mmCIF file of C-alpha atoms in Angstrom:
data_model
loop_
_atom_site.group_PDB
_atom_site.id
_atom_site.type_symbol
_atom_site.label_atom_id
_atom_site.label_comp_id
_atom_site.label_asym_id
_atom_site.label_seq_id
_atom_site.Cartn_x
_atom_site.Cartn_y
_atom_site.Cartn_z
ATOM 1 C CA UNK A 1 73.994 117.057 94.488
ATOM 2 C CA UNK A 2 74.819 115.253 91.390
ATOM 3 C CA UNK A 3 75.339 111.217 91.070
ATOM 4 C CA UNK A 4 77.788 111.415 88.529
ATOM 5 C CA UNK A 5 80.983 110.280 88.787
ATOM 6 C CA UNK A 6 83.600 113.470 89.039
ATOM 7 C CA UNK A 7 86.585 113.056 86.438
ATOM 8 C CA UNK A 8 89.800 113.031 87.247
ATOM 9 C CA UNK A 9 91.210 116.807 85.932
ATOM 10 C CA UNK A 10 94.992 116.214 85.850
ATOM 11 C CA UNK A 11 97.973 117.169 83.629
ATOM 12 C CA UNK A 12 99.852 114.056 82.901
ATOM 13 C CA UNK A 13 101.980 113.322 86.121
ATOM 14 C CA UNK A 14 105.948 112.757 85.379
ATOM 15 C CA UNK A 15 107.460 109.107 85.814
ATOM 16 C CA UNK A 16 108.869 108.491 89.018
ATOM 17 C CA UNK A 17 111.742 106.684 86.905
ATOM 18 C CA UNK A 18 112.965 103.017 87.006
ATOM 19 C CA UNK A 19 111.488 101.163 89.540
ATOM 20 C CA UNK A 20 114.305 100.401 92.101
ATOM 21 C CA UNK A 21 115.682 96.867 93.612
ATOM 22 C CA UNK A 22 113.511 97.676 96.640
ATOM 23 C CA UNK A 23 109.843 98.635 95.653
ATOM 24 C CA UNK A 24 109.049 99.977 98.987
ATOM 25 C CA UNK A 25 112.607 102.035 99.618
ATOM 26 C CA UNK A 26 113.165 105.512 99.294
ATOM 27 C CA UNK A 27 115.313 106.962 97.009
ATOM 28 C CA UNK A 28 117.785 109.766 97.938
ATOM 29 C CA UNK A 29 115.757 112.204 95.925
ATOM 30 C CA UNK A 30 112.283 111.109 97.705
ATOM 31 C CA UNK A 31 114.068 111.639 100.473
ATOM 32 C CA UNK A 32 115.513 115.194 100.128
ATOM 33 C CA UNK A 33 111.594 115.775 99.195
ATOM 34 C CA UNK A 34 110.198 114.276 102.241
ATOM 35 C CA UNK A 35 113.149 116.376 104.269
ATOM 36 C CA UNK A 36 111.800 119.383 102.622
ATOM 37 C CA UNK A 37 108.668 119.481 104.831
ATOM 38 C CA UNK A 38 110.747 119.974 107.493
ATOM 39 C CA UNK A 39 111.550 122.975 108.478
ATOM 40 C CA UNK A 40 115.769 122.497 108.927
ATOM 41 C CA UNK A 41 115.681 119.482 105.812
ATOM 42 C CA UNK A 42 119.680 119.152 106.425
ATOM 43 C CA UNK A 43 119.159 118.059 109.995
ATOM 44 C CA UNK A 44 116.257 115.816 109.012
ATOM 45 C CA UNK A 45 118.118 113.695 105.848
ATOM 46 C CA UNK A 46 121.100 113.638 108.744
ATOM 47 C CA UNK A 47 119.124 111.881 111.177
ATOM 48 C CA UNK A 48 117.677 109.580 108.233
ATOM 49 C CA UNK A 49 121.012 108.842 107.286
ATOM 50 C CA UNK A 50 121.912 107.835 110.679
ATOM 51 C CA UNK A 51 118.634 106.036 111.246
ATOM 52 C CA UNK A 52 117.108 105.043 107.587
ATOM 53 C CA UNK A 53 115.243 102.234 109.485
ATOM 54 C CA UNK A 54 114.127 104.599 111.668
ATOM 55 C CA UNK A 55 110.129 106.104 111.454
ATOM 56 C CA UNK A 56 109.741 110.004 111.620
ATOM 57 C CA UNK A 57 106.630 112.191 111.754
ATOM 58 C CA UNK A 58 106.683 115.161 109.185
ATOM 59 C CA UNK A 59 104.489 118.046 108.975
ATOM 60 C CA UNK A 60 102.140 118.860 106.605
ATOM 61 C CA UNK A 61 100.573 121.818 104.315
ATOM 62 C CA UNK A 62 103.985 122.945 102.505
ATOM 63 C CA UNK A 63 105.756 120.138 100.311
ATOM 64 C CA UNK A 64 102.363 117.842 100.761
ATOM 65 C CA UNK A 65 99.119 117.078 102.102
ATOM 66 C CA UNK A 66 98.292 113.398 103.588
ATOM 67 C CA UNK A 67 94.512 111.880 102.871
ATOM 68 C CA UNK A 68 94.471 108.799 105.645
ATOM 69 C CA UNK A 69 91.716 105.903 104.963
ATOM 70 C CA UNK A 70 91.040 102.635 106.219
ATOM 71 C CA UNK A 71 93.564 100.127 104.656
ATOM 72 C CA UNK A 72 90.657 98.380 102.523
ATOM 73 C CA UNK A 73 88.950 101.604 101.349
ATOM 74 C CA UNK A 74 92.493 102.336 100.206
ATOM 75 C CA UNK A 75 93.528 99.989 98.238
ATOM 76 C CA UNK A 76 90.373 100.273 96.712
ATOM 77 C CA UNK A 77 91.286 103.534 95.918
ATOM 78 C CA UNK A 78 94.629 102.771 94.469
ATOM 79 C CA UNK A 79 93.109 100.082 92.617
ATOM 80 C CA UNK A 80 91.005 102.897 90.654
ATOM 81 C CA UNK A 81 93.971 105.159 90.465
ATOM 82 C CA UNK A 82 96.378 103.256 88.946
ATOM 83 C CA UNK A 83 94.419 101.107 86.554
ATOM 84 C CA UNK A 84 91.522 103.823 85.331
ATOM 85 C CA UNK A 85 92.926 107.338 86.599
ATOM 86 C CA UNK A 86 96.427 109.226 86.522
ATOM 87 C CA UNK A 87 98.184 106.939 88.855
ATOM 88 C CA UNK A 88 99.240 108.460 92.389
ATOM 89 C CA UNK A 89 101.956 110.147 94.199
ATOM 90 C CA UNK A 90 103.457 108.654 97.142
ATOM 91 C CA UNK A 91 101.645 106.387 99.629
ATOM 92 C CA UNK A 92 102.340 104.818 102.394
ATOM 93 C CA UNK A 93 100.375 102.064 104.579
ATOM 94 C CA UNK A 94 100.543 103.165 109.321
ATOM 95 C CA UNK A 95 98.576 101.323 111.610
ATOM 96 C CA UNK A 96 95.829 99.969 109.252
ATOM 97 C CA UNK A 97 95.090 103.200 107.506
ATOM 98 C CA UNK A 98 96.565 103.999 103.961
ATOM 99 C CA UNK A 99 98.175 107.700 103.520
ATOM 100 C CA UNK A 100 97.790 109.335 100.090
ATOM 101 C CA UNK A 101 100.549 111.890 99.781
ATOM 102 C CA UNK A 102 98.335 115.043 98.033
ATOM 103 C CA UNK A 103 98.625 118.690 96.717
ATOM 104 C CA UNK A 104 99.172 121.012 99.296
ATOM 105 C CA UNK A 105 95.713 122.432 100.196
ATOM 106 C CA UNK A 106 93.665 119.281 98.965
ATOM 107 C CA UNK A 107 92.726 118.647 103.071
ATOM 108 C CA UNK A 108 90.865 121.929 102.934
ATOM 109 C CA UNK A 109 89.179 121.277 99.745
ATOM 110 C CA UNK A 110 88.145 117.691 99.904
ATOM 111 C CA UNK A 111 86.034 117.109 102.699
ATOM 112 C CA UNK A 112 83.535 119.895 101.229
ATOM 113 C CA UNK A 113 83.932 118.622 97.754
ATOM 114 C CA UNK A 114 83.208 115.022 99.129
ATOM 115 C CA UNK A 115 80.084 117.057 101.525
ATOM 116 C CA UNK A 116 78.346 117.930 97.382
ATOM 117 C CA UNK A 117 78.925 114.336 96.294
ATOM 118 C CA UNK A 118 76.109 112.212 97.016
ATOM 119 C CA UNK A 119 78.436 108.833 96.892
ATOM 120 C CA UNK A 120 80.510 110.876 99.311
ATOM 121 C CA UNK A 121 78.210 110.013 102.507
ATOM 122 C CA UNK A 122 79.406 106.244 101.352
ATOM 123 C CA UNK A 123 82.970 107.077 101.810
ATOM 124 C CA UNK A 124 84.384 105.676 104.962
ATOM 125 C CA UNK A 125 86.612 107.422 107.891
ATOM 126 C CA UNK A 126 88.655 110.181 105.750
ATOM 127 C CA UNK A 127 90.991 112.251 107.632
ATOM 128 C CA UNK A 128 92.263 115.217 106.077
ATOM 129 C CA UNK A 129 96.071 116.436 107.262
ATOM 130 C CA UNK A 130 96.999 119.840 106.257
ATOM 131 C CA UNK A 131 98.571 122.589 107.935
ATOM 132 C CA UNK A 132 99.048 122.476 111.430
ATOM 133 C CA UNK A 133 98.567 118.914 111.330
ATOM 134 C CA UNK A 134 101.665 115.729 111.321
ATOM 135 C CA UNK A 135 101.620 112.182 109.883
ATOM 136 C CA UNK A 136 104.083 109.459 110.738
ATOM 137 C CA UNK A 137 105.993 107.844 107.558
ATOM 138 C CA UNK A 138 107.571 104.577 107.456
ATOM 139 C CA UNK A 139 111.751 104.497 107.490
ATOM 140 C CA UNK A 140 113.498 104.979 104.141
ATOM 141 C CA UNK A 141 114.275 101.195 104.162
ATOM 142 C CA UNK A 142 112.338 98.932 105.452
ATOM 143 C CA UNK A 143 113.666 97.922 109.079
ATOM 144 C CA UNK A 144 116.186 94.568 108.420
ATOM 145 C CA UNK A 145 113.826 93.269 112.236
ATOM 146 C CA UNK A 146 110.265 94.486 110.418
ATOM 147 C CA UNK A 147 108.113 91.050 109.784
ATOM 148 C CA UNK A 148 108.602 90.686 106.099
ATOM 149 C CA UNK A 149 105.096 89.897 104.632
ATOM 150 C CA UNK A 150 103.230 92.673 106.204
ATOM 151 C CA UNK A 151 104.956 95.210 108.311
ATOM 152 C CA UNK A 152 102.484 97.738 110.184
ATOM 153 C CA UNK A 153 104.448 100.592 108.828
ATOM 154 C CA UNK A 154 105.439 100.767 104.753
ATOM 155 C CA UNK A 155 105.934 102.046 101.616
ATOM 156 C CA UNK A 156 103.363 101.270 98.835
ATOM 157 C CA UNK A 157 104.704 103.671 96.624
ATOM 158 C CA UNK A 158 108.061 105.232 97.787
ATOM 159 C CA UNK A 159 109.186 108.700 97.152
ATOM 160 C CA UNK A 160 111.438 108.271 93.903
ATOM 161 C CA UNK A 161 112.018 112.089 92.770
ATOM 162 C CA UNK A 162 112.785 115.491 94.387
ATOM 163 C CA UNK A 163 109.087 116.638 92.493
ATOM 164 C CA UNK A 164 106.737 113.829 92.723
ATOM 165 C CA UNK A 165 103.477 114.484 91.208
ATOM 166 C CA UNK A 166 100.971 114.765 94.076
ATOM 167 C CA UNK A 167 96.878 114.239 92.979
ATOM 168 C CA UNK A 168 94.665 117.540 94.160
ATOM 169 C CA UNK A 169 91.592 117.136 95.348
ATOM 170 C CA UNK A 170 89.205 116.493 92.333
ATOM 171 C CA UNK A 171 91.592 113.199 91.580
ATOM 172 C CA UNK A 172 91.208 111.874 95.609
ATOM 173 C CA UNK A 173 87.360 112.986 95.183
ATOM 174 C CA UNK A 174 86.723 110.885 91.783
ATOM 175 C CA UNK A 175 88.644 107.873 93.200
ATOM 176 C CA UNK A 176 86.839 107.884 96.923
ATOM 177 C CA UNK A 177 83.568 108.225 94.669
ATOM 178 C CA UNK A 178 84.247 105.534 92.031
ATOM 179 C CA UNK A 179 85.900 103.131 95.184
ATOM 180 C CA UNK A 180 82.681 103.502 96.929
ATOM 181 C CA UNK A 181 80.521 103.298 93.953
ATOM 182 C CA UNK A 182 82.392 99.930 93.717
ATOM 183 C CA UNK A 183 81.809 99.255 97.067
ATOM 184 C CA UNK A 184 77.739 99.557 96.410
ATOM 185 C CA UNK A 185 76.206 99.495 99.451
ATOM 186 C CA UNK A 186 78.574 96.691 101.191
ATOM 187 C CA UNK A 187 81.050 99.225 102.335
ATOM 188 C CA UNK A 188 81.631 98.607 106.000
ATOM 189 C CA UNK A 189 85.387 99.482 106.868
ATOM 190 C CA UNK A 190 85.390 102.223 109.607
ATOM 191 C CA UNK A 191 82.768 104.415 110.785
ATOM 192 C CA UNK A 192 80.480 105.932 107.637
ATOM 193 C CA UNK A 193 79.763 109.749 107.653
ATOM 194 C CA UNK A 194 76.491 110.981 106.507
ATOM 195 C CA UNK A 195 78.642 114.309 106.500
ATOM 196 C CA UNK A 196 82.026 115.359 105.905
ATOM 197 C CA UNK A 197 84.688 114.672 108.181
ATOM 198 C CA UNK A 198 86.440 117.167 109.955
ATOM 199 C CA UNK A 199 90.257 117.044 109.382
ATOM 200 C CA UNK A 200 91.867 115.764 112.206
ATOM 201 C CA UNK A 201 95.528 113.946 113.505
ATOM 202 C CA UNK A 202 94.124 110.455 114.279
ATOM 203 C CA UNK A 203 95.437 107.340 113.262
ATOM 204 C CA UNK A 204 94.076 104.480 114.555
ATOM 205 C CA UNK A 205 95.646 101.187 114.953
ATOM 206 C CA UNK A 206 94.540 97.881 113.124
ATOM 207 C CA UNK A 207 95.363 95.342 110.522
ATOM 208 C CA UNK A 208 96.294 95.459 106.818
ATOM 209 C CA UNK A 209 97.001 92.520 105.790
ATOM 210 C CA UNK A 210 95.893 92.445 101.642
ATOM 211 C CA UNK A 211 97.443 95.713 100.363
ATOM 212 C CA UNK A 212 99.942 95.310 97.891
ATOM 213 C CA UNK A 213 102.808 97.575 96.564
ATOM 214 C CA UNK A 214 102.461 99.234 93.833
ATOM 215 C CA UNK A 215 104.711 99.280 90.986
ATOM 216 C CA UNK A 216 105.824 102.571 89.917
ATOM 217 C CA UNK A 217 106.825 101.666 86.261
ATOM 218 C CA UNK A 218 103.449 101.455 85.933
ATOM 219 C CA UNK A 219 102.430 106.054 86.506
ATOM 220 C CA UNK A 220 101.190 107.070 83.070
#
């Protein structure tokens, strides 16, 4: 196993456009993208426009993938994303884990590639959604009831297009490894693996109370 770091292999992702009012609400096009993982989208952007304050649970494997880590890990990883890597595609913060939106087919491909990385026994609690599997996203707009500093369901970085770019697997792999690698040996969030985890629909509850949101002005 090598203990280099992996670089980033991207093409240059495309602006999500001007950063709206509301950082952390939806646009109508990241909407009709986040209906298209549905399998009737119509119905689904009906009920959203009935309920936008409303959660839903998706499926994954056709319009996206989801990569779920603990909140702190995350941001971590955002941190290296936005300020030393491509930037990222949408992400949202449930229940004290952070959910990377990612290339369909990146949660069959990442747990292996993070198995050959020897920083990747460092990297803590990654579950893997694909196809077959379902994640829970936040409401389009944020609920006008939700706690305002720090709701347990959000938007980090909303869905802004109707073709976001979405990282693959080598991008998620080089920011778990350089996250961890700026961890050292003081990472302690969740439950390390010595091995690669398993992909798996479990999100489990806890705090996030430091993560910010992202501005999307910022994607290179």
């Amino acid at each position: 196993m090598s203990a280099r770091t992996p670089s980033p292999t991207h093409t240059a992702p495309s602006p999500l456009g001007p950063a709206h009012d509301a950082a952390c609400d939806v646009t109508a096009e990241g909407a009709a993208w986040l209906a298209s993982a549905e399998t009737y989208p119509r119905s689904a952007l009906a009920h959203w426009r009935a309920r936008p304050d409303a959660p839903a649970v998706l499926p994954c494997g056709s319009a996206f993938d989801v990569v779920s880590v603990p909140a702190v890990f995350g941001r971590r990883m955002l941190d290296r994303l936005w300020d030393e890597g491509p930037g990222s595609g949408p992400v949202a913060v449930h229940r004290g884990r952070t959910l990377l939106f990612a290339a369909p087919r990146t949660a069959q491909r990442l747990p292996s590639l993070l198995g050959w990385e020897e920083w990747g026994a460092r990297v803590p609690s990654v579950l893997c959604h694909g196809t077959g599997d379902a994640i829970t996203v936040p409401p389009l707009t944020a609920p006008a009831d939700a706690a305002p500093d720090h709701p347990e369901t959000r938007w980090l970085v909303a869905p802004g297009t109707r073709h976001p770019w979405l990282p693959g697997p080598e991008v998620l792999l080089w920011a778990c490894v350089r996250a961890a690698r700026g961890a050292g040996t003081a990472v302690h969030v969740g439950a390390v693996r010595a091995t690669p985890p398993a992909a798996r629909i479990s999100i489990f509850p806890g705090g996030d109370h430091d993560a910010k949101v992202y501005d999307v002005s910022r994607r290179r």
